[in-house]
Coordinates of C-alpha atoms and ligand atoms in Angstrom, one line a residue:
Chain B
X1 CA 0.0 0.0 0.0
X2 CA 1.7 3.2 -1.1
X3 CA 0.5 6.7 -1.9
X4 CA -0.2 7.6 -5.5
X5 CA -0.9 10.8 -7.5
X6 CA -2.7 10.9 -10.8
X7 CA -4.2 13.6 -12.9
X8 CA -7.9 13.4 -13.8
X9 CA -9.6 16.1 -15.9
X10 CA -7.1 18.7 -14.9
X11 CA -7.3 17.8 -11.1
X12 CA -4.8 16.0 -9.1
X13 CA -6.1 12.9 -7.2
X14 CA -3.7 12.1 -4.3
X15 CA -4.5 8.7 -2.9
X16 CA -3.1 8.2 0.6
X17 CA -2.9 4.7 2.1
X18 CA -2.2 2.9 5.3
X19 CA -1.4 4.4 8.7
X20 CA -0.5 8.1 8.7
X21 CA 1.4 8.7 11.9
X22 CA 4.4 10.6 13.1
X23 CA 6.6 8.2 11.1
X24 CA 4.8 8.7 7.8
X25 CA 3.5 12.3 8.1
X26 CA 6.7 13.9 6.7
X27 CA 6.4 12.0 3.5
X28 CA 2.7 12.6 3.2
X29 CA 3.3 16.3 3.9
X30 CA 5.9 16.4 1.1
X31 CA 3.5 14.7 -1.3
X32 CA 0.6 17.0 -0.5
X33 CA 2.6 20.2 -0.7
X34 CA 4.3 19.2 -4.0
X35 CA 0.8 18.5 -5.4
X36 CA -0.6 21.8 -4.2
X37 CA 2.4 23.6 -5.8
X38 CA 1.3 22.3 -9.3
X39 CA -1.5 24.9 -9.0
X40 CA -4.3 22.4 -9.9
X41 CA -7.2 21.5 -7.6
X42 CA -6.3 18.6 -5.3
X43 CA -8.6 15.8 -4.4
X44 CA -7.2 13.8 -1.5
X45 CA -8.6 10.2 -1.5
X46 CA -8.6 8.8 2.1
X47 CA -10.4 5.6 1.3
X48 CA -7.4 3.4 2.1
X49 CA -6.3 5.3 5.2
X50 CA -6.7 2.9 8.1
X51 CA -5.3 5.3 10.8
X52 CA -4.5 9.0 10.9
X53 CA -3.4 10.9 14.0
X54 CA -2.6 14.6 14.8
X55 CA 0.6 14.6 12.8
X56 CA -1.2 13.3 9.7
X57 CA -4.0 15.8 10.2
X58 CA -1.4 18.6 10.6
X59 CA 0.0 17.8 7.1
X60 CA -3.5 18.0 5.6
X61 CA -4.2 21.3 7.4
X62 CA -1.0 22.7 6.2
X63 CA -1.7 21.6 2.6
X64 CA -5.2 23.2 2.8
X65 CA -3.7 26.5 4.0
X66 CA -1.2 26.4 1.1
X67 CA -4.0 25.8 -1.4
X68 CA -6.1 28.6 0.0
X69 CA -3.1 31.0 -0.4
X70 CA -2.6 29.9 -4.0
X71 CA -6.4 30.2 -4.7
X72 CA -6.8 26.5 -5.6
X73 CA -9.1 24.0 -4.0
X74 CA -8.2 21.0 -1.8
X75 CA -10.9 18.6 -0.8
X76 CA -11.2 15.1 0.7
X77 CA -12.9 12.2 -1.1
X78 CA -14.0 8.7 0.0
X79 CA -12.9 9.3 3.6
X80 CA -12.6 6.0 5.5
X81 CA -14.6 5.7 8.7
X82 CA -11.3 5.7 10.8
X83 CA -10.1 9.0 9.2
X84 CA -13.6 10.6 9.3
X85 CA -13.7 9.9 13.1
X86 CA -10.5 11.8 13.6
X87 CA -11.6 14.8 11.4
X88 CA -14.8 14.9 13.4
X89 CA -13.0 14.8 16.7
X90 CA -10.9 17.7 15.6
X91 CA -14.0 19.5 14.3
X92 CA -12.3 19.7 10.9
X93 CA -15.1 17.9 9.1
X94 CA -16.6 21.4 8.5
X95 CA -13.3 23.0 7.6
X96 CA -12.5 20.6 4.7
X97 CA -14.9 20.0 1.9
X98 CA -15.6 16.3 2.0
X99 CA -17.2 14.3 -0.9
X100 CA -18.3 10.7 -1.1
X101 CA -16.2 10.1 -4.3
X102 CA -14.4 11.7 -7.2
X103 CA -17.4 12.3 -9.3
X104 CA -19.3 14.1 -6.5
X105 CA -16.2 16.3 -5.9
X106 CA -15.9 17.1 -9.7
X107 CA -19.7 17.9 -9.8
X108 CA -19.3 20.2 -6.8
X109 CA -16.7 22.1 -8.8
X110 CA -13.6 20.8 -7.1
Chain F
X1 CA -4.2 15.3 38.6
X2 CA -3.4 14.1 42.1
X3 CA -0.5 11.8 42.9
X4 CA -3.1 9.4 44.4
X5 CA -4.8 9.1 41.0
X6 CA -1.5 7.7 39.7
X7 CA -1.1 4.9 42.3
X8 CA -2.0 1.4 41.2
X9 CA -5.7 1.1 40.8
X10 CA -7.7 -2.0 41.7
X11 CA -7.1 -3.5 38.3
X12 CA -5.5 -6.5 36.6
X13 CA -2.5 -6.1 34.4
X14 CA -3.1 -7.2 30.8
X15 CA 0.4 -6.5 29.6
X16 CA 3.3 -4.1 30.2
X17 CA 5.3 -2.9 27.3
X18 CA 8.7 -1.2 27.1
X19 CA 10.0 0.1 23.7
X20 CA 12.3 2.8 22.4
X21 CA 10.8 6.2 21.8
X22 CA 10.9 6.0 18.0
X23 CA 8.2 6.8 15.6
X24 CA 8.8 3.6 13.6
X25 CA 7.9 1.5 16.6
X26 CA 4.4 3.0 17.0
X27 CA 2.7 0.7 14.4
X28 CA 3.5 -2.3 16.7
X29 CA 2.4 -0.5 19.9
X30 CA -0.9 0.5 18.3
X31 CA -1.5 -3.1 17.3
X32 CA -1.1 -4.2 20.9
X33 CA -3.4 -1.5 22.2
X34 CA -6.0 -2.4 19.5
X35 CA -5.9 -6.1 20.5
X36 CA -6.2 -5.3 24.2
X37 CA -9.1 -2.9 23.7
X38 CA -11.0 -5.6 21.7
X39 CA -10.2 -8.1 24.5
X40 CA -11.8 -5.6 27.0
X41 CA -14.9 -5.7 24.8
X42 CA -14.8 -2.2 23.3
X43 CA -16.5 -1.7 19.9
X44 CA -14.6 -0.6 16.8
X45 CA -15.0 3.2 17.4
X46 CA -14.0 3.0 21.0
X47 CA -11.1 0.8 20.1
X48 CA -10.0 3.3 17.5
X49 CA -10.2 6.1 20.0
X50 CA -8.2 4.3 22.6
X51 CA -5.5 3.5 20.0
X52 CA -5.5 7.2 18.9
X53 CA -5.1 8.4 22.5
X54 CA -2.1 6.1 23.2
X55 CA -0.6 7.0 19.8
X56 CA -0.8 10.7 20.7
X57 CA 0.5 10.2 24.2
X58 CA 3.6 8.3 22.9
X59 CA 4.0 10.9 20.1
X60 CA 4.2 13.6 22.8
X61 CA 6.9 11.6 24.6
X62 CA 8.9 11.1 21.4
X63 CA 8.7 14.7 20.4
X64 CA 8.6 16.6 23.7
X65 CA 9.9 14.5 26.6
X66 CA 12.8 13.0 24.6
X67 CA 12.9 15.7 21.9
X68 CA 13.2 13.2 19.1
X69 CA 16.4 11.7 20.3
X70 CA 14.9 8.3 20.1
X71 CA 17.1 6.8 22.8
X72 CA 14.8 6.9 25.8
X73 CA 12.4 4.1 26.6
X74 CA 8.6 4.4 26.9
X75 CA 6.7 2.2 29.3
X76 CA 3.1 1.3 28.5
X77 CA 1.0 -0.5 31.1
X78 CA -2.3 -1.8 30.0
X79 CA -4.7 -2.8 32.8
X80 CA -8.3 -3.9 33.0
X81 CA -10.8 -3.4 35.8
X82 CA -14.3 -4.7 35.8
X83 CA -15.7 -1.4 34.5
X84 CA -12.8 0.2 32.6
X85 CA -9.5 -0.1 30.7
X86 CA -6.6 1.8 32.1
X87 CA -3.5 2.8 30.1
X88 CA -0.4 4.3 31.6
X89 CA 2.4 5.9 29.5
X90 CA 5.6 6.6 31.4
X91 CA 8.7 8.4 30.1
X92 CA 12.1 9.2 31.8
X93 CA 12.3 12.7 30.5
X94 CA 12.5 16.0 32.5
X95 CA 9.6 17.0 34.6
X96 CA 6.7 18.6 32.7
X97 CA 4.3 21.0 34.4
X98 CA 0.7 19.6 33.9
X99 CA -0.4 23.0 32.8
X100 CA 1.7 22.7 29.6
X101 CA -0.6 19.9 28.6
X102 CA -3.7 22.0 28.2
X103 CA -5.5 21.2 24.9
X104 CA -5.5 24.1 22.5
X105 CA -8.5 26.1 21.2
X106 CA -9.8 24.5 18.0
X107 CA -11.2 27.8 16.8
X108 CA -8.0 28.7 15.0
X109 CA -7.0 26.7 11.9
X110 CA -3.4 25.7 12.3
X111 CA -1.4 22.5 12.1
X112 CA -0.4 20.9 15.4
X113 CA -1.5 21.0 19.0
X114 CA -4.3 18.5 18.5
X115 CA -2.7 15.5 20.4
X116 CA -3.7 16.5 23.9
X117 CA -7.1 17.6 22.7
X118 CA -7.8 14.1 21.2
X119 CA -6.6 12.4 24.4
X120 CA -8.8 14.4 26.7
X121 CA -11.8 14.0 24.4
X122 CA -11.8 10.3 23.8
X123 CA -10.8 9.1 27.3
X124 CA -13.0 9.3 30.4
X125 CA -10.1 10.3 32.7
X126 CA -6.6 11.6 32.1
X127 CA -4.1 12.3 34.9
X128 CA -0.6 13.6 34.4
X129 CA 2.1 13.5 37.0
X130 CA 5.6 12.5 38.1
X131 CA 6.2 8.8 38.1
X132 CA 6.0 7.2 41.6
X133 CA 9.7 6.6 41.6
X134 CA 10.2 10.3 40.9
X135 CA 12.0 9.9 37.6
X136 CA 9.9 10.8 34.5
X137 CA 6.3 11.6 33.8
X138 CA 3.2 9.4 33.8
X139 CA 0.1 9.9 31.8
X140 CA -2.7 7.7 33.1
X141 CA -5.8 7.4 31.0
X142 CA -8.9 5.3 31.4
X143 CA -12.0 4.6 29.4
X144 CA -15.2 3.1 30.8
X145 CA -16.5 -0.1 29.2
X146 CA -19.8 0.1 27.5
X147 CA -22.2 -1.4 30.0
X148 CA -24.4 -2.8 27.3
X149 CA -21.7 -5.3 26.1
Chain U
X1 CA 22.7 -24.2 24.7
X2 CA 25.7 -22.2 25.9
X3 CA 25.2 -19.3 28.3
X4 CA 26.9 -17.1 25.7
X5 CA 24.1 -17.7 23.2
X6 CA 21.8 -16.1 25.8
X7 CA 23.7 -12.9 26.2
X8 CA 22.3 -9.9 24.3
X9 CA 22.8 -10.3 20.6
X10 CA 23.7 -7.5 18.3
X11 CA 20.1 -6.6 17.7
X12 CA 17.6 -3.8 18.3
X13 CA 14.7 -4.2 20.8
X14 CA 11.3 -3.9 19.1
X15 CA 9.4 -4.3 22.3
X16 CA 9.6 -6.0 25.7
X17 CA 6.4 -7.4 27.2
X18 CA 5.6 -8.6 30.7
X19 CA 2.3 -10.4 31.5
X20 CA 0.9 -12.8 34.0
X21 CA 1.3 -16.5 33.1
X22 CA -2.4 -17.1 32.3
X23 CA -3.8 -18.9 29.3
X24 CA -6.4 -16.1 28.8
X25 CA -3.6 -13.6 28.1
X26 CA -2.1 -15.5 25.2
X27 CA -4.5 -14.1 22.5
X28 CA -3.0 -10.7 23.2
X29 CA 0.6 -11.9 23.3
X30 CA 0.1 -13.7 20.0
X31 CA -1.3 -10.6 18.4
X32 CA 1.9 -8.7 19.4
X33 CA 4.2 -11.4 18.0
X34 CA 2.2 -11.5 14.8
X35 CA 2.5 -7.7 14.3
X36 CA 6.2 -7.8 15.1
X37 CA 6.9 -10.7 12.7
X38 CA 5.1 -8.8 9.9
X39 CA 7.1 -5.7 10.7
X40 CA 10.2 -7.8 10.3
X41 CA 9.0 -8.7 6.8
X42 CA 8.1 -12.3 7.3
X43 CA 5.5 -13.9 5.0
X44 CA 2.2 -15.3 6.4
X45 CA 3.5 -18.8 6.9
X46 CA 6.7 -17.7 8.7
X47 CA 4.6 -15.3 10.8
X48 CA 2.2 -18.1 11.7
X49 CA 5.1 -20.3 12.7
X50 CA 6.8 -17.7 14.9
X51 CA 3.5 -17.0 16.6
X52 CA 3.1 -20.7 17.2
X53 CA 6.6 -21.1 18.6
X54 CA 6.1 -18.2 21.1
X55 CA 2.6 -19.6 22.0
X56 CA 4.1 -23.0 22.7
X57 CA 7.0 -21.5 24.7
X58 CA 4.6 -19.5 26.9
X59 CA 2.3 -22.5 27.3
X60 CA 5.2 -24.5 28.6
X61 CA 5.9 -21.8 31.2
X62 CA 2.2 -21.6 32.2
X63 CA 1.9 -25.4 32.6
X64 CA 5.4 -26.5 33.7
X65 CA 7.4 -23.6 35.2
X66 CA 4.5 -22.2 37.1
X67 CA 2.4 -25.4 37.1
X68 CA -0.8 -23.5 36.2
X69 CA -0.7 -21.2 39.3
X70 CA -1.0 -18.2 37.0
X71 CA 0.6 -15.8 39.4
X72 CA 4.1 -15.7 38.0
X73 CA 5.1 -13.2 35.3
X74 CA 6.4 -14.0 31.8
X75 CA 8.8 -11.7 30.1
X76 CA 8.9 -11.7 26.3
X77 CA 11.6 -9.7 24.5
X78 CA 11.3 -9.2 20.8
X79 CA 14.4 -8.1 19.0
X80 CA 15.3 -7.6 15.4
X81 CA 18.8 -7.8 13.8
X82 CA 19.5 -7.2 10.1
X83 CA 19.2 -10.9 9.3
X84 CA 16.8 -12.4 11.9
X85 CA 14.1 -11.9 14.5
X86 CA 14.9 -13.0 18.0
X87 CA 12.4 -13.8 20.7
X88 CA 13.2 -14.5 24.3
X89 CA 10.8 -16.0 26.8
X90 CA 11.8 -15.7 30.5
X91 CA 10.1 -17.2 33.5
X92 CA 10.9 -17.0 37.2
X93 CA 10.2 -20.7 37.9
X94 CA 12.6 -23.4 39.3
X95 CA 15.5 -24.4 37.2
X96 CA 14.8 -26.8 34.3
X97 CA 17.4 -29.1 32.9
X98 CA 17.7 -28.4 29.1
X99 CA 17.5 -32.2 28.5
X100 CA 13.9 -32.2 29.8
X101 CA 13.0 -30.1 26.7
X102 CA 13.8 -32.7 24.1
X103 CA 11.0 -33.0 21.6
X104 CA 9.2 -36.3 21.6
X105 CA 9.1 -39.0 18.9
X106 CA 6.2 -38.3 16.6
X107 CA 5.9 -42.0 15.7
X108 CA 3.6 -42.8 18.6
X109 CA 0.0 -41.4 18.4
X110 CA -0.7 -39.7 21.7
X111 CA -2.0 -36.3 22.8
X112 CA 0.6 -33.9 24.2
X113 CA 4.4 -33.4 24.0
X114 CA 4.2 -31.5 20.7
X115 CA 5.1 -28.0 21.9
X116 CA 8.9 -28.4 22.0
X117 CA 8.8 -30.2 18.7
X118 CA 7.0 -27.3 17.1
X119 CA 9.4 -24.8 18.5
X120 CA 12.5 -26.6 17.4
X121 CA 11.1 -27.3 13.9
X122 CA 9.9 -23.8 13.0
X123 CA 12.7 -21.7 14.5
X124 CA 16.3 -21.7 13.2
X125 CA 17.9 -21.6 16.6
X126 CA 16.6 -22.4 20.1
X127 CA 18.7 -22.0 23.2
X128 CA 17.5 -22.8 26.7
X129 CA 19.3 -21.8 29.9
X130 CA 19.1 -19.9 33.2
X131 CA 18.4 -16.2 33.0
X132 CA 21.6 -14.0 33.2
X133 CA 20.4 -12.8 36.7
X134 CA 20.3 -16.5 37.8
X135 CA 16.5 -16.4 38.6
X136 CA 14.4 -18.3 36.1
X137 CA 14.7 -19.9 32.7
X138 CA 15.2 -18.3 29.4
X139 CA 14.3 -19.8 26.0
X140 CA 15.8 -17.8 23.2
X141 CA 14.7 -18.5 19.7
X142 CA 15.5 -16.9 16.4
X143 CA 14.3 -17.1 12.8
X144 CA 16.2 -16.0 9.8
X145 CA 14.6 -13.5 7.5
X146 CA 13.8 -14.5 4.0
X147 CA 16.7 -12.9 2.0
X148 CA 14.4 -12.4 -1.0
X149 CA 12.2 -9.9 0.8
Chain Z
X1 CA -17.6 -17.0 16.5
X2 CA -18.5 -20.1 18.5
X3 CA -18.4 -23.8 18.0
X4 CA -21.5 -25.6 16.7
X5 CA -22.6 -29.2 16.3
X6 CA -25.3 -30.3 13.8
X7 CA -26.5 -33.6 12.5
X8 CA -26.3 -34.2 8.7
X9 CA -27.5 -37.5 7.2
X10 CA -26.7 -39.4 10.4
X11 CA -23.3 -37.8 10.8
X12 CA -22.3 -35.1 13.3
X13 CA -20.6 -32.0 11.8
X14 CA -18.7 -30.2 14.6
X15 CA -17.6 -26.8 13.4
X16 CA -14.8 -25.3 15.5
X17 CA -14.0 -21.6 15.2
X18 CA -11.4 -19.0 16.3
X19 CA -8.2 -19.6 18.1
X20 CA -7.9 -23.0 19.8
X21 CA -5.2 -22.6 22.4
X22 CA -4.6 -23.7 26.0
X23 CA -7.4 -21.4 27.1
X24 CA -10.0 -22.9 24.8
X25 CA -8.7 -26.5 24.4
X26 CA -10.7 -27.9 27.4
X27 CA -14.0 -26.7 26.0
X28 CA -13.1 -28.0 22.5
X29 CA -12.1 -31.4 24.0
X30 CA -15.4 -31.7 25.9
X31 CA -17.4 -30.9 22.7
X32 CA -15.4 -33.4 20.6
X33 CA -15.6 -36.2 23.2
X34 CA -19.3 -35.6 23.8
X35 CA -19.8 -35.8 20.0
X36 CA -17.8 -39.1 19.7
X37 CA -19.9 -40.6 22.5
X38 CA -23.0 -40.3 20.4
X39 CA -21.6 -43.2 18.3
X40 CA -22.1 -41.4 15.0
X41 CA -19.3 -40.6 12.5
X42 CA -17.9 -37.2 13.3
X43 CA -16.8 -34.6 10.7
X44 CA -14.8 -31.8 12.3
X45 CA -15.0 -28.6 10.2
X46 CA -11.8 -26.5 10.7
X47 CA -12.6 -23.8 8.1
X48 CA -13.0 -21.1 10.7
X49 CA -10.1 -22.0 12.9
X50 CA -7.5 -19.2 12.6
X51 CA -5.0 -20.7 15.1
X52 CA -4.5 -24.0 16.7
X53 CA -1.6 -25.1 18.9
X54 CA -0.4 -28.3 20.5
X55 CA -3.2 -28.2 23.1
X56 CA -5.9 -28.0 20.4
X57 CA -4.2 -30.7 18.5
X58 CA -4.1 -32.9 21.6
X59 CA -7.9 -32.6 21.9
X60 CA -8.3 -33.8 18.3
X61 CA -5.9 -36.7 18.8
X62 CA -7.7 -37.8 21.9
X63 CA -11.1 -37.6 20.1
X64 CA -9.7 -39.6 17.2
X65 CA -8.4 -42.3 19.6
X66 CA -11.9 -42.5 21.3
X67 CA -13.6 -42.8 17.9
X68 CA -11.2 -45.6 16.9
X69 CA -11.9 -47.4 20.1
X70 CA -15.7 -47.1 19.5
X71 CA -15.3 -48.2 15.9
X72 CA -16.7 -44.9 14.5
X73 CA -15.0 -42.5 12.1
X74 CA -13.6 -39.0 12.8
X75 CA -12.3 -36.9 9.9
X76 CA -11.4 -33.3 9.3
X77 CA -13.1 -31.2 6.6
X78 CA -12.4 -27.8 5.1
X79 CA -9.2 -27.4 7.1
X80 CA -8.0 -23.7 7.1
X81 CA -4.5 -23.0 5.9
X82 CA -3.4 -22.1 9.5
X83 CA -4.7 -25.4 10.9
X84 CA -3.3 -27.5 8.0
X85 CA 0.1 -26.0 8.6
X86 CA 0.1 -27.3 12.2
X87 CA -1.2 -30.7 11.2
X88 CA 1.6 -30.9 8.7
X89 CA 4.2 -29.8 11.2
X90 CA 3.0 -32.5 13.6
X91 CA 2.9 -35.1 10.7
X92 CA -0.7 -35.7 11.6
X93 CA -2.0 -34.8 8.1
X94 CA -1.5 -38.5 7.3
X95 CA -3.0 -39.8 10.5
X96 CA -6.3 -37.9 10.2
X97 CA -8.5 -38.4 7.1
X98 CA -8.8 -34.9 5.6
X99 CA -11.4 -33.9 3.0
X100 CA -12.0 -30.6 1.2
X101 CA -15.6 -30.4 2.3
X102 CA -18.6 -32.3 3.7
X103 CA -19.7 -33.8 0.5
X104 CA -16.3 -35.2 -0.3
X105 CA -16.2 -36.7 3.2
X106 CA -19.6 -38.3 2.8
X107 CA -18.7 -39.6 -0.6
X108 CA -15.5 -41.2 0.9
X109 CA -17.8 -43.0 3.4
X110 CA -17.3 -40.8 6.4
Ligands
ADP201 N1 5.3 14.0 27.4 C1 5.5 15.3 27.3 N2 6.7 15.8 27.7 C2 6.9 17.1 27.6 N3 6.1 18.0 27.0 C3 4.9 17.6 26.6 C4 4.6 16.2 26.6 N4 3.4 16.0 26.1 C5 3.0 17.3 25.6 N5 3.9 18.2 25.9 C6 3.7 19.7 25.7 O1 2.3 19.9 25.5 C7 2.1 20.6 24.2 C8 0.8 20.2 23.6 O2 0.9 18.9 23.1 P1 -0.1 18.4 21.9 O3 -1.5 18.8 22.2 O4 0.1 16.9 21.8 O5 0.4 19.2 20.6 P2 1.6 19.0 19.7 O6 2.4 17.9 20.2 O7 1.1 18.8 18.3 O8 2.3 20.4 19.9 C9 3.4 20.3 23.4 O9 3.7 21.3 22.5 C10 4.5 20.2 24.5 O10 5.0 21.4 24.8
ADP202 N1 9.4 -23.6 30.8 C1 9.4 -24.9 31.3 N2 9.6 -25.1 32.6 C2 9.6 -26.4 33.1 N3 9.5 -27.5 32.3 C3 9.2 -27.4 31.0 C4 9.1 -26.1 30.4 N4 8.9 -26.3 29.1 C5 8.8 -27.6 28.9 N5 9.0 -28.3 30.1 C6 9.0 -29.8 30.2 O1 9.2 -30.3 28.8 C7 8.2 -31.3 28.5 C8 7.9 -31.2 27.0 O2 7.2 -30.0 26.7 P1 6.3 -30.0 25.4 O3 7.0 -30.6 24.2 O4 5.8 -28.6 25.2 O5 5.0 -30.9 25.7 P2 3.8 -30.8 26.6 O6 3.8 -29.4 27.3 O7 2.6 -31.0 25.7 O8 4.0 -31.9 27.6 C9 7.1 -30.9 29.4 O9 6.3 -32.0 29.7 C10 7.8 -30.4 30.7 O10 8.2 -31.4 31.5

């Protein structure tokens, strides 16, 4: 299970996988910030994330802030129950746009 | 926050772990906590939350107590009483004032500072203090079992 | 079987566990060993075999070293070196002569006596001796990593 | 996941489940010996056994010996890979009759 990035209709879909903790957060942060830098809208697929903690959340918050500064969108798609639980605990489920899948995100203009 | 809260509660040891304070070891530690929480009868959400709390507590030790040096040990005691699961994370770092461990205000959007907030929100009790031997800090957390199970 | 084989090998600690010698605790212990073996890169069969060996070793301590009293502790040290995984099971029971631990002949169909046979067949090395402190027995086992992974 | 016994065409199908270790072996032994005592052929379904150790194997060996003494059959069906591994290690895969499923066992005369 490794993270992947692919371009779909002029958007970047970043698919994260596995357990995103202190050990893996730096590599996830790098991947997200590099994606945001390409000035496309970014859809972060969290369907294969089985665990995420405060350090993983911090990487996503930082990427969202970078995207806002650049005027691009960053949203979450297909969020696994484990990841959704953590976004809810952090009250970030209202800060991030969250869509059930890629088509819903594209239809919503992401 | 009293020292009394940190003395041994009327509970049975499930397992005690000792491991180096390194981020790469946390996958294994979380697996242990996950198994133990299931053994105590917690459902999947509660099990997830307990794993998260222990993960955050160990992450604080790795980053703050040992400042990422990765050489100090972490002790994790897992206990079960008839009505709750008790988890105790001990480090051998310098004394930390409990006030430092206040969770931050979520209003502001910034990365970081969520760990303590998660711990306090998912666990029923959290007590922070010096270890009984006087060397290091102890974070003791407990979660009530679901009476319906 | 030498005492030297039981001194600390050139390996890193993954985790040390301490738990009461009770059959009901073994599910949790096996989960830890399973996670650790996967972390060391073993495939599913090798992981199963390592879990079995540790399960049998702890079962021997529960039944024979502590004779089912369930009050003594078991220590399990899990270490990793570049080429192998090392597992060390320590009890605080009376001294056992290593000769007692000979695996039995499989020819005869009877229940029992398989534990030691499994341990010796699935692990690459097994060394039994007194613990370095002189109190209790230590069974140290190791398994070579698959060089292709 | 709990163990079950049901009668099929005059045979007893005993389905064991989960991890059969020192903790659970006594209850499994009881179940097997009680089944053998009913003087029917016994098919032990091991498809849901995720772990079995020497104490679980000992219960099965004892049940097989009891069945032999009574002149009934006891065979294993749908043995999970984890259980099969342990029977092979103990060289008991030739001592017990092992069939892929219930129909194969019934066809073989068990
Ligand atoms: N075990 C510890 N030892 C020393 N300081 C700690 C410990 N745990 C937490 N802290 C302090 O508490 C603060 C808040 O921790 P936390 O809420 O987990 O946020 P973060 O670790 O993301 O900064 C940390 O910045 C640190 O100063
Ligand atoms: N840790 C131990 N302490 C004392 N005696 C032991 C220990 N482990 C094994 N033994 C002895 O070795 C014998 C063989 O063990 P084993 O092959 O596991 O078979 P079983 O436990 O089924 O009899 C046991 O019967 C016991 O006498």
